[in-house]
mmCIF file of C-alpha atoms and ligand atoms in Angstrom:
data_model
loop_
_atom_site.group_PDB
_atom_site.id
_atom_site.type_symbol
_atom_site.label_atom_id
_atom_site.label_comp_id
_atom_site.label_asym_id
_atom_site.label_seq_id
_atom_site.Cartn_x
_atom_site.Cartn_y
_atom_site.Cartn_z
ATOM 1 C CA MET A 1 0.053 -0.062 0.116
ATOM 2 C CA PRO A 2 1.505 3.544 -0.989
ATOM 3 C CA ALA A 3 2.304 5.594 2.347
ATOM 4 C CA SER A 4 -0.172 8.487 1.426
ATOM 5 C CA GLN A 5 -2.765 6.061 1.501
ATOM 6 C CA LYS A 6 -1.455 4.275 4.831
ATOM 7 C CA THR A 7 -1.649 7.438 6.361
ATOM 8 C CA LYS A 8 -4.961 8.224 5.239
ATOM 9 C CA GLN A 9 -6.410 5.051 6.136
ATOM 10 C CA SER A 10 -4.756 4.950 9.485
ATOM 11 C CA GLN A 11 -6.163 8.557 10.138
ATOM 12 C CA PHE A 12 -9.521 6.677 10.860
ATOM 13 C CA HIS A 13 -8.579 4.237 13.555
ATOM 14 C CA ASN A 14 -11.951 4.529 15.363
ATOM 15 C CA PRO A 15 -14.600 2.428 13.733
ATOM 16 C CA VAL A 16 -15.544 -0.235 16.261
ATOM 17 C CA SER A 17 -17.131 -3.718 16.287
ATOM 18 C CA PHE A 18 -20.455 -4.136 17.718
ATOM 19 C CA GLU A 19 -18.650 -6.082 20.711
ATOM 20 C CA LYS A 20 -15.751 -3.522 21.226
ATOM 21 C CA ALA A 21 -18.865 -1.003 21.164
ATOM 22 C CA VAL A 22 -20.620 -2.915 23.750
ATOM 23 C CA ARG A 23 -17.117 -2.765 26.022
ATOM 24 C CA ILE A 24 -16.797 0.959 25.336
ATOM 25 C CA LEU A 25 -20.450 1.642 26.900
ATOM 26 C CA ARG A 26 -19.988 -0.778 29.604
ATOM 27 C CA ALA A 27 -16.670 1.057 30.714
ATOM 28 C CA GLY A 28 -18.839 4.458 30.964
ATOM 29 C CA LYS A 29 -17.386 5.836 27.828
ATOM 30 C CA VAL A 30 -19.140 7.605 24.477
ATOM 31 C CA CYS A 31 -19.800 5.205 21.248
ATOM 32 C CA ALA A 32 -21.485 6.674 18.350
ATOM 33 C CA PHE A 33 -23.775 4.444 16.526
ATOM 34 C CA ALA A 34 -26.594 4.401 13.670
ATOM 35 C CA THR A 35 -29.782 5.168 14.016
ATOM 36 C CA GLU A 36 -32.424 5.406 11.464
ATOM 37 C CA THR A 37 -33.057 9.117 11.820
ATOM 38 C CA VAL A 38 -29.611 10.554 12.243
ATOM 39 C CA TYR A 39 -26.327 8.825 14.159
ATOM 40 C CA GLY A 40 -26.479 9.405 18.129
ATOM 41 C CA LEU A 41 -23.605 9.705 20.327
ATOM 42 C CA GLY A 42 -24.509 6.995 22.958
ATOM 43 C CA ALA A 43 -23.202 6.613 26.825
ATOM 44 C CA ASP A 44 -24.715 4.413 29.471
ATOM 45 C CA ALA A 45 -27.925 6.816 31.083
ATOM 46 C CA THR A 46 -27.594 5.311 34.430
ATOM 47 C CA ASN A 47 -23.591 6.163 34.835
ATOM 48 C CA CYS A 48 -23.367 9.779 35.571
ATOM 49 C CA ASP A 49 -19.473 9.945 34.405
ATOM 50 C CA ALA A 50 -20.871 8.630 30.941
ATOM 51 C CA VAL A 51 -23.336 11.158 30.640
ATOM 52 C CA LEU A 52 -21.280 13.983 31.613
ATOM 53 C CA ALA A 53 -18.556 12.511 28.886
ATOM 54 C CA ILE A 54 -21.640 13.244 26.307
ATOM 55 C CA TYR A 55 -21.841 16.921 27.286
ATOM 56 C CA ALA A 56 -18.087 17.422 27.290
ATOM 57 C CA THR A 57 -17.512 15.581 23.819
ATOM 58 C CA LYS A 58 -20.528 17.534 22.144
ATOM 59 C CA GLN A 59 -19.714 21.059 24.011
ATOM 60 C CA ARG A 60 -23.294 21.045 24.909
ATOM 61 C CA PRO A 61 -24.760 23.066 27.332
ATOM 62 C CA ARG A 62 -26.044 21.015 30.674
ATOM 63 C CA PHE A 63 -29.632 22.771 30.358
ATOM 64 C CA ASN A 64 -30.211 20.579 27.312
ATOM 65 C CA PRO A 65 -31.807 17.284 28.377
ATOM 66 C CA LEU A 66 -30.836 14.173 26.360
ATOM 67 C CA ILE A 67 -33.254 11.419 24.733
ATOM 68 C CA VAL A 68 -33.020 7.968 26.571
ATOM 69 C CA HIS A 69 -32.773 5.110 23.933
ATOM 70 C CA CYS A 70 -34.623 1.816 24.999
ATOM 71 C CA ALA A 71 -34.278 -1.757 23.639
ATOM 72 C CA ASP A 72 -38.187 -2.236 24.402
ATOM 73 C CA LEU A 73 -41.213 -1.022 25.854
ATOM 74 C CA GLU A 74 -40.483 -2.842 28.790
ATOM 75 C CA MET A 75 -37.365 -0.538 29.351
ATOM 76 C CA ALA A 76 -39.010 2.365 28.769
ATOM 77 C CA HIS A 77 -41.860 1.792 31.227
ATOM 78 C CA LYS A 78 -39.064 1.510 33.992
ATOM 79 C CA ILE A 79 -38.005 5.023 32.901
ATOM 80 C CA ALA A 80 -41.467 7.208 32.306
ATOM 81 C CA LEU A 81 -44.889 7.214 33.152
ATOM 82 C CA PHE A 82 -47.362 6.213 30.361
ATOM 83 C CA SER A 83 -50.449 7.798 30.486
ATOM 84 C CA PRO A 84 -53.134 5.994 28.490
ATOM 85 C CA LEU A 85 -52.537 8.570 25.924
ATOM 86 C CA ALA A 86 -48.925 8.272 25.614
ATOM 87 C CA GLU A 87 -49.909 4.340 25.322
ATOM 88 C CA LYS A 88 -51.693 5.534 22.536
ATOM 89 C CA LEU A 89 -48.504 6.497 20.608
ATOM 90 C CA THR A 90 -46.577 3.352 21.400
ATOM 91 C CA PRO A 91 -47.680 1.551 18.565
ATOM 92 C CA LEU A 92 -45.201 3.777 16.239
ATOM 93 C CA TRP A 93 -42.443 2.289 18.270
ATOM 94 C CA PRO A 94 -39.847 0.820 17.660
ATOM 95 C CA GLY A 95 -39.574 4.288 15.340
ATOM 96 C CA ALA A 96 -38.781 7.869 14.483
ATOM 97 C CA MET A 97 -40.657 9.035 17.661
ATOM 98 C CA THR A 98 -39.413 10.611 20.811
ATOM 99 C CA LEU A 99 -41.988 11.076 23.899
ATOM 100 C CA VAL A 100 -41.428 13.472 26.463
ATOM 101 C CA LEU A 101 -42.991 11.934 29.530
ATOM 102 C CA PRO A 102 -42.741 12.231 33.375
ATOM 103 C CA LEU A 103 -39.859 10.795 34.698
ATOM 104 C CA LYS A 104 -40.188 8.093 37.131
ATOM 105 C CA PRO A 105 -38.733 8.944 40.502
ATOM 106 C CA ASP A 106 -36.775 5.218 40.549
ATOM 107 C CA ALA A 107 -36.241 5.406 36.861
ATOM 108 C CA GLY A 108 -32.428 4.689 37.791
ATOM 109 C CA VAL A 109 -31.037 7.335 35.286
ATOM 110 C CA CYS A 110 -28.326 10.030 35.857
ATOM 111 C CA ASP A 111 -30.121 13.566 36.584
ATOM 112 C CA LEU A 112 -27.899 15.042 34.133
ATOM 113 C CA VAL A 113 -30.066 13.170 31.160
ATOM 114 C CA SER A 114 -33.095 14.990 31.636
ATOM 115 C CA ALA A 115 -31.213 18.440 32.902
ATOM 116 C CA GLY A 116 -32.782 18.601 36.185
ATOM 117 C CA LEU A 117 -36.264 18.535 34.498
ATOM 118 C CA LYS A 118 -39.239 16.262 35.788
ATOM 119 C CA THR A 119 -39.734 14.871 32.384
ATOM 120 C CA VAL A 120 -37.771 12.481 30.087
ATOM 121 C CA GLY A 121 -37.379 11.981 26.334
ATOM 122 C CA VAL A 122 -37.821 8.310 25.333
ATOM 123 C CA ARG A 123 -37.440 6.661 22.132
ATOM 124 C CA ILE A 124 -37.040 2.858 21.016
ATOM 125 C CA PRO A 125 -34.981 3.330 17.974
ATOM 126 C CA GLY A 126 -36.316 1.760 14.591
ATOM 127 C CA HIS A 127 -32.905 0.733 13.717
ATOM 128 C CA GLU A 128 -32.304 -2.915 14.580
ATOM 129 C CA GLN A 129 -28.210 -2.811 15.153
ATOM 130 C CA ALA A 130 -29.040 -0.070 17.896
ATOM 131 C CA ARG A 131 -31.927 -1.804 19.645
ATOM 132 C CA GLU A 132 -29.423 -4.711 19.760
ATOM 133 C CA LEU A 133 -26.858 -2.506 21.197
ATOM 134 C CA ILE A 134 -28.988 -1.346 23.624
ATOM 135 C CA LYS A 135 -30.126 -5.046 24.582
ATOM 136 C CA ALA A 136 -26.281 -6.411 24.970
ATOM 137 C CA LEU A 137 -25.283 -3.262 27.280
ATOM 138 C CA GLY A 138 -28.767 -3.988 29.252
ATOM 139 C CA ARG A 139 -29.064 -0.468 29.828
ATOM 140 C CA PRO A 140 -30.522 2.345 28.333
ATOM 141 C CA LEU A 141 -28.641 4.587 26.183
ATOM 142 C CA ALA A 142 -28.647 8.545 26.287
ATOM 143 C CA ALA A 143 -27.931 9.824 22.857
ATOM 144 C CA PRO A 144 -27.920 13.010 21.376
ATOM 145 C CA SER A 145 -27.034 13.450 17.674
ATOM 146 C CA ALA A 146 -23.530 12.871 17.120
ATOM 147 C CA ASN A 147 -22.632 16.298 16.161
ATOM 148 C CA PRO A 148 -20.587 19.099 18.071
ATOM 149 C CA SER A 149 -23.380 20.982 19.948
ATOM 150 C CA GLY A 150 -25.110 23.335 17.210
ATOM 151 C CA GLN A 151 -23.665 22.078 13.876
ATOM 152 C CA LEU A 152 -25.573 19.745 11.201
ATOM 153 C CA SER A 153 -26.408 16.324 12.395
ATOM 154 C CA PRO A 154 -24.505 13.451 11.004
ATOM 155 C CA THR A 155 -26.145 10.781 9.089
ATOM 156 C CA SER A 156 -23.139 8.691 8.121
ATOM 157 C CA SER A 157 -20.385 7.339 10.025
ATOM 158 C CA ALA A 158 -17.646 9.142 7.903
ATOM 159 C CA GLN A 159 -19.136 12.360 8.880
ATOM 160 C CA VAL A 160 -18.966 11.814 12.707
ATOM 161 C CA ARG A 161 -15.312 10.983 12.389
ATOM 162 C CA GLN A 162 -14.834 14.151 10.602
ATOM 163 C CA MET A 163 -16.686 16.181 13.168
ATOM 164 C CA PHE A 164 -14.915 14.746 15.952
ATOM 165 C CA ASP A 165 -11.643 14.880 14.603
ATOM 166 C CA ASP A 166 -11.943 10.913 14.389
ATOM 167 C CA LYS A 167 -11.728 11.016 18.473
ATOM 168 C CA VAL A 168 -14.881 9.407 18.953
ATOM 169 C CA PRO A 169 -15.195 5.528 18.170
ATOM 170 C CA VAL A 170 -18.041 4.721 15.947
ATOM 171 C CA LEU A 171 -19.973 1.679 15.645
ATOM 172 C CA GLU A 172 -19.825 1.055 11.791
ATOM 173 C CA GLY A 173 -23.218 1.418 10.427
ATOM 174 C CA GLU A 174 -24.972 2.278 6.907
ATOM 175 C CA PRO A 175 -25.781 6.117 6.131
ATOM 176 C CA SER A 176 -29.254 7.042 8.149
ATOM 177 C CA SER A 177 -32.192 6.053 6.095
ATOM 178 C CA ALA A 178 -34.331 8.780 7.231
ATOM 179 C CA GLY A 179 -31.741 11.417 7.401
ATOM 180 C CA ILE A 180 -33.826 14.098 9.830
ATOM 181 C CA GLU A 181 -34.442 13.572 13.580
ATOM 182 C CA SER A 182 -37.171 11.945 15.513
ATOM 183 C CA THR A 183 -40.276 13.622 16.127
ATOM 184 C CA ILE A 184 -40.662 14.833 19.539
ATOM 185 C CA LEU A 185 -44.108 14.582 21.211
ATOM 186 C CA SER A 186 -44.584 15.823 24.704
ATOM 187 C CA VAL A 187 -47.524 13.821 26.574
ATOM 188 C CA ILE A 188 -48.359 15.805 29.742
ATOM 189 C CA ASP A 189 -51.520 16.409 31.201
ATOM 190 C CA ASN A 190 -53.488 14.614 28.736
ATOM 191 C CA ARG A 191 -52.428 16.714 25.897
ATOM 192 C CA ILE A 192 -50.121 15.903 22.835
ATOM 193 C CA VAL A 193 -47.784 18.833 21.982
ATOM 194 C CA GLN A 194 -45.115 18.381 19.214
ATOM 195 C CA LEU A 195 -41.968 19.999 20.556
ATOM 196 C CA ARG A 196 -39.972 19.273 17.183
ATOM 197 C CA PRO A 197 -41.004 18.207 13.885
ATOM 198 C CA GLY A 198 -39.077 15.277 12.772
ATOM 199 C CA THR A 199 -39.449 12.429 10.489
ATOM 200 C CA LEU A 200 -42.894 11.221 11.263
ATOM 201 C CA PRO A 201 -45.113 13.761 9.651
ATOM 202 C CA ARG A 202 -47.164 14.986 12.374
ATOM 203 C CA GLU A 203 -50.662 14.540 10.232
ATOM 204 C CA GLU A 204 -49.509 10.986 9.371
ATOM 205 C CA ILE A 205 -49.633 10.299 13.174
ATOM 206 C CA GLU A 206 -52.800 12.059 13.800
ATOM 207 C CA GLN A 207 -54.265 10.140 11.070
ATOM 208 C CA LYS A 208 -52.974 6.700 12.058
ATOM 209 C CA LEU A 209 -53.881 6.824 15.669
ATOM 210 C CA ARG A 210 -56.738 9.457 15.605
ATOM 211 C CA VAL A 211 -55.342 11.792 18.015
ATOM 212 C CA LYS A 212 -54.876 15.528 17.781
ATOM 213 C CA ILE A 213 -51.157 16.897 18.257
ATOM 214 C CA GLU A 214 -50.890 20.729 19.020
ATOM 215 C CA LEU A 215 -47.993 22.859 17.924
ATOM 216 C CA VAL A 216 -45.693 24.293 20.312
ATOM 217 C CA THR A 217 -45.988 28.109 20.557
ATOM 218 C CA LYS A 218 -44.181 30.799 22.010
ATOM 219 C CA ASN A 219 -46.554 30.665 25.160
ATOM 220 C CA SER A 220 -46.619 26.953 25.581
ATOM 221 C CA LYS A 221 -45.242 26.125 29.182
ATOM 222 C CA ILE A 222 -43.279 23.028 27.580
ATOM 223 C CA ALA A 223 -40.316 23.283 25.153
ATOM 224 C CA ALA A 224 -37.709 21.276 24.049
ATOM 225 C CA PRO A 225 -34.505 23.243 25.356
ATOM 226 C CA GLY A 226 -32.420 22.555 22.627
ATOM 227 C CA MET A 227 -34.507 23.928 20.128
ATOM 228 C CA LEU A 228 -32.415 26.924 19.759
ATOM 229 C CA ALA A 229 -33.015 29.553 16.808
ATOM 230 C CA SER A 230 -29.910 28.995 15.477
ATOM 231 C CA HIS A 231 -28.857 25.644 14.889
ATOM 232 C CA TYR A 232 -27.797 22.717 12.462
ATOM 233 C CA ALA A 233 -25.963 25.600 10.912
ATOM 234 C CA PRO A 234 -23.454 25.159 8.033
ATOM 235 C CA ARG A 235 -20.138 27.594 8.006
ATOM 236 C CA ALA A 236 -21.652 29.215 4.678
ATOM 237 C CA GLN A 237 -24.723 31.536 5.344
ATOM 238 C CA LEU A 238 -28.009 29.891 3.952
ATOM 239 C CA ARG A 239 -30.548 32.037 1.507
ATOM 240 C CA LEU A 240 -33.917 30.321 1.666
ATOM 241 C CA GLU A 241 -37.050 30.025 -0.882
ATOM 242 C CA ALA A 242 -34.202 30.821 -4.033
ATOM 243 C CA LYS A 243 -35.512 30.044 -7.503
ATOM 244 C CA ALA A 244 -31.976 30.204 -8.580
ATOM 245 C CA PRO A 245 -28.479 30.813 -7.497
ATOM 246 C CA GLU A 246 -26.840 34.157 -7.851
ATOM 247 C CA PRO A 247 -22.965 34.606 -8.537
ATOM 248 C CA GLY A 248 -20.736 32.510 -6.043
ATOM 249 C CA GLU A 249 -23.596 31.081 -4.260
ATOM 250 C CA ALA A 250 -24.200 27.156 -4.089
ATOM 251 C CA PHE A 251 -27.344 25.794 -4.948
ATOM 252 C CA LEU A 252 -29.530 23.138 -2.974
ATOM 253 C CA GLY A 253 -32.480 22.470 -5.576
ATOM 254 C CA PHE A 254 -35.471 20.489 -5.059
ATOM 255 C CA GLY A 255 -37.827 18.720 -8.149
ATOM 256 C CA ASP A 256 -36.758 20.237 -11.479
ATOM 257 C CA ILE A 257 -33.919 22.896 -10.884
ATOM 258 C CA GLY A 258 -33.500 23.186 -14.862
ATOM 259 C CA ALA A 259 -29.955 24.306 -16.175
ATOM 260 C CA ASN A 260 -27.361 27.151 -14.779
ATOM 261 C CA GLU A 261 -24.118 27.995 -14.636
ATOM 262 C CA THR A 262 -23.631 27.210 -10.959
ATOM 263 C CA ILE A 263 -25.328 23.803 -11.490
ATOM 264 C CA ALA A 264 -23.051 23.220 -14.866
ATOM 265 C CA LYS A 265 -19.635 24.295 -12.389
ATOM 266 C CA ASN A 266 -20.962 21.469 -10.045
ATOM 267 C CA LEU A 267 -21.763 23.801 -7.143
ATOM 268 C CA ALA A 268 -25.382 22.487 -7.015
ATOM 269 C CA LYS A 269 -26.870 19.271 -5.403
ATOM 270 C CA ASN A 270 -30.562 18.233 -5.804
ATOM 271 C CA LEU A 271 -32.502 16.986 -2.824
ATOM 272 C CA SER A 272 -34.781 15.026 -5.152
ATOM 273 C CA THR A 273 -35.237 15.186 -8.810
ATOM 274 C CA ALA A 274 -38.396 13.449 -8.559
ATOM 275 C CA GLY A 275 -39.660 15.981 -6.045
ATOM 276 C CA ASP A 276 -39.914 13.316 -3.407
ATOM 277 C CA LEU A 277 -39.321 14.418 0.496
ATOM 278 C CA GLU A 278 -38.653 11.257 1.746
ATOM 279 C CA GLU A 279 -35.508 11.422 -0.547
ATOM 280 C CA ALA A 280 -35.147 15.263 0.280
ATOM 281 C CA ALA A 281 -34.680 14.562 4.084
ATOM 282 C CA ARG A 282 -32.674 11.562 3.590
ATOM 283 C CA ASN A 283 -30.119 14.226 1.589
ATOM 284 C CA LEU A 284 -30.747 17.313 3.415
ATOM 285 C CA PHE A 285 -27.754 17.209 6.160
ATOM 286 C CA SER A 286 -25.107 15.490 3.851
ATOM 287 C CA PHE A 287 -26.064 17.490 1.111
ATOM 288 C CA LEU A 288 -25.709 20.857 3.089
ATOM 289 C CA TYR A 289 -22.390 19.391 4.654
ATOM 290 C CA GLN A 290 -20.875 18.866 0.946
ATOM 291 C CA LEU A 291 -21.900 22.289 -0.200
ATOM 292 C CA ASP A 292 -20.441 23.699 2.884
ATOM 293 C CA ALA A 293 -17.063 21.792 2.312
ATOM 294 C CA SER A 294 -16.888 23.298 -1.239
ATOM 295 C CA GLY A 295 -16.150 26.755 0.524
ATOM 296 C CA ALA A 296 -18.784 28.621 -0.915
ATOM 297 C CA TRP A 297 -19.787 31.837 0.903
ATOM 298 C CA ARG A 298 -23.887 30.887 0.857
ATOM 299 C CA ILE A 299 -25.803 28.360 -0.114
ATOM 300 C CA ALA A 300 -29.366 29.146 -1.976
ATOM 301 C CA VAL A 301 -32.096 26.782 -1.119
ATOM 302 C CA ALA A 302 -35.017 26.290 -3.709
ATOM 303 C CA PRO A 303 -38.443 26.503 -2.230
ATOM 304 C CA ILE A 304 -39.616 22.802 -0.350
ATOM 305 C CA PRO A 305 -43.256 22.235 0.216
ATOM 306 C CA SER A 306 -44.387 22.670 3.885
ATOM 307 C CA ALA A 307 -46.984 19.721 3.887
ATOM 308 C CA GLY A 308 -46.019 16.299 5.575
ATOM 309 C CA LEU A 309 -42.255 15.967 6.067
ATOM 310 C CA GLY A 310 -41.743 19.102 4.266
ATOM 311 C CA GLU A 311 -42.374 20.617 8.182
ATOM 312 C CA ALA A 312 -39.467 18.849 9.658
ATOM 313 C CA ILE A 313 -37.299 19.833 6.534
ATOM 314 C CA ASN A 314 -38.265 23.572 6.778
ATOM 315 C CA ASP A 315 -37.917 23.827 10.314
ATOM 316 C CA ARG A 316 -34.110 22.428 10.027
ATOM 317 C CA LEU A 317 -33.701 24.907 7.197
ATOM 318 C CA THR A 318 -34.864 27.754 9.126
ATOM 319 C CA ARG A 319 -32.801 27.199 11.865
ATOM 320 C CA ALA A 320 -29.525 26.610 9.800
ATOM 321 C CA ALA A 321 -30.385 30.259 8.318
ATOM 322 C CA ALA A 322 -30.875 32.258 11.433
ATOM 323 C CA PRO A 323 -28.431 34.895 12.232
ATOM 324 C CA ARG A 324 -25.758 33.182 14.456
ATOM 325 C CA LYS A 325 -24.380 34.650 17.574
ATOM 326 C CA LYS A 326 -20.799 33.296 16.667
ATOM 327 C CA ILE A 327 -19.661 31.631 14.036
ATOM 328 C CA LYS A 328 -16.482 29.775 14.595
ATOM 329 C CA ASP A 329 -13.648 29.166 12.440
ATOM 330 C CA GLN A 330 -14.315 25.441 11.720
ATOM 331 C CA ALA A 331 -14.898 23.696 8.629
ATOM 332 C CA PRO A 332 -17.138 22.072 7.426
ATOM 333 C CA GLY A 333 -20.133 22.833 9.610
ATOM 334 C CA ILE A 334 -20.636 24.733 12.713
ATOM 335 C CA THR A 335 -22.185 26.578 16.023
ATOM 336 C CA GLY A 336 -25.829 25.474 19.759
ATOM 337 C CA ALA A 337 -27.921 19.677 19.933
HETATM 338 O O1 TXA B 401 -33.467 11.150 16.105
HETATM 339 C C1 TXA B 401 -33.025 11.697 17.102
HETATM 340 O O2 TXA B 401 -33.885 12.247 18.102
HETATM 341 C C2 TXA B 401 -31.874 11.375 17.156
HETATM 342 C C3 TXA B 401 -31.290 10.272 17.506
HETATM 343 C C4 TXA B 401 -30.093 9.927 17.763
HETATM 344 O O3 TXA B 401 -32.372 9.638 18.521
HETATM 345 N N1 TXA B 401 -31.291 12.340 18.679
HETATM 346 C C5 TXA B 401 -31.563 13.715 18.483
HETATM 347 O O4 TXA B 401 -30.830 14.086 19.988
HETATM 348 O O5 TXA B 401 -31.716 14.525 17.829
HETATM 349 P P1 TXA B 401 -30.654 15.617 20.550
HETATM 350 O O6 TXA B 401 -30.062 15.780 21.540
HETATM 351 O O7 TXA B 401 -29.867 16.309 19.276
HETATM 352 O O8 TXA B 401 -32.041 16.544 20.299
HETATM 353 C C6 TXA B 401 -33.229 16.239 21.201
HETATM 354 C C7 TXA B 401 -33.894 17.468 21.780
HETATM 355 C C8 TXA B 401 -33.448 18.339 22.311
HETATM 356 O O9 TXA B 401 -33.472 19.590 21.442
HETATM 357 C C9 TXA B 401 -33.692 18.263 23.789
HETATM 358 O O10 TXA B 401 -33.833 19.634 24.641
HETATM 359 C C10 TXA B 401 -34.998 17.642 23.342
HETATM 360 O O11 TXA B 401 -34.849 16.570 22.485
HETATM 361 N N2 TXA B 401 -35.447 16.868 24.705
HETATM 362 C C11 TXA B 401 -34.696 15.631 25.403
HETATM 363 N N3 TXA B 401 -35.301 15.472 26.810
HETATM 364 C C12 TXA B 401 -36.175 16.722 26.808
HETATM 365 C C13 TXA B 401 -37.255 16.628 27.761
HETATM 366 N N4 TXA B 401 -37.492 15.965 29.133
HETATM 367 N N5 TXA B 401 -38.172 17.657 27.734
HETATM 368 C C14 TXA B 401 -38.325 18.572 26.509
HETATM 369 N N6 TXA B 401 -37.038 18.052 25.346
HETATM 370 C C15 TXA B 401 -36.376 17.254 25.850
HETATM 371 MG MG1 MG B 402 -29.085 17.466 17.601
#
């Protein structure tokens, strides 16, 4: 093997086998793993040192609670209190839905996981390997998205390694099939409130399960503390609802984007030529990541319909485009879960 290639390969020394991932987690350390939504940065939710290591690795503010991933309903029931209304939602598990529920006093998870709140976010991931990992650990797995706080969420193991300079062990897996985080629903006081739009569209849940989901408003008492105005931020600025790119801009298209000089120069990506929202969600973070890496100062983004999964896609784009207080000099991707 040529020396240059050797160096490149040995740069990535952190892909770990399933057994090693279990050993790392048992030892109270962090390990990234694939889920169907985005990659997670996992640690034993019952071990405070391990949970602290998540906050430190991500440089995440401690007020921002973590989702507790469970292998099955039995594990979830030990941690959170399920009202009859919450039980009505559980047929969507395993899957891309997180429920924020009252935390059981004897849940056994470290206080830092819920950042001192009386509630806890729980999810049974749809990804089989993720559930197997939790089963093998035998304990719930606290896991935020595996990105430095505020940056784009990673949808592949390579992105996780790049974002953390290969300092985080990653259980090797396929790229995430959904590409956008879970839908977060708070089920408190017999009301369902969507705290974060995500992979499972609200209307679809309402229709399937015959429930009513309220939207979170500025006056809502509850909120996901991590839903900062500026989030999912690439280094480049974003210009939304753009029909076509201007000179110097990269372009993130959707549907039929026609021919254009930028497109011809390969500074463009199309989320879905067919105008398919699922395909667009799957591509969103990785295409933003790639366009950001091109060095363009701004990325123009085509209008995306707001129905169904479009709600979550537009939510992420709006936060990625929001003014930032501080843009660190890192590349690619940057700043707040
Ligand atoms: O798809 C996903 O949800 C991914 C994968 C890895 O499961 N995880 C993820 O975690 O997106 P994170 O930490 O990046 O985003 C979780 C969000 C944060 O905005 C946090 O504030 C909110 O969930 N959250 C967690 N527990 C909460 C609670 N008890 N009350 C309100 N919001 C909560
Ligand atoms: Mg996140």
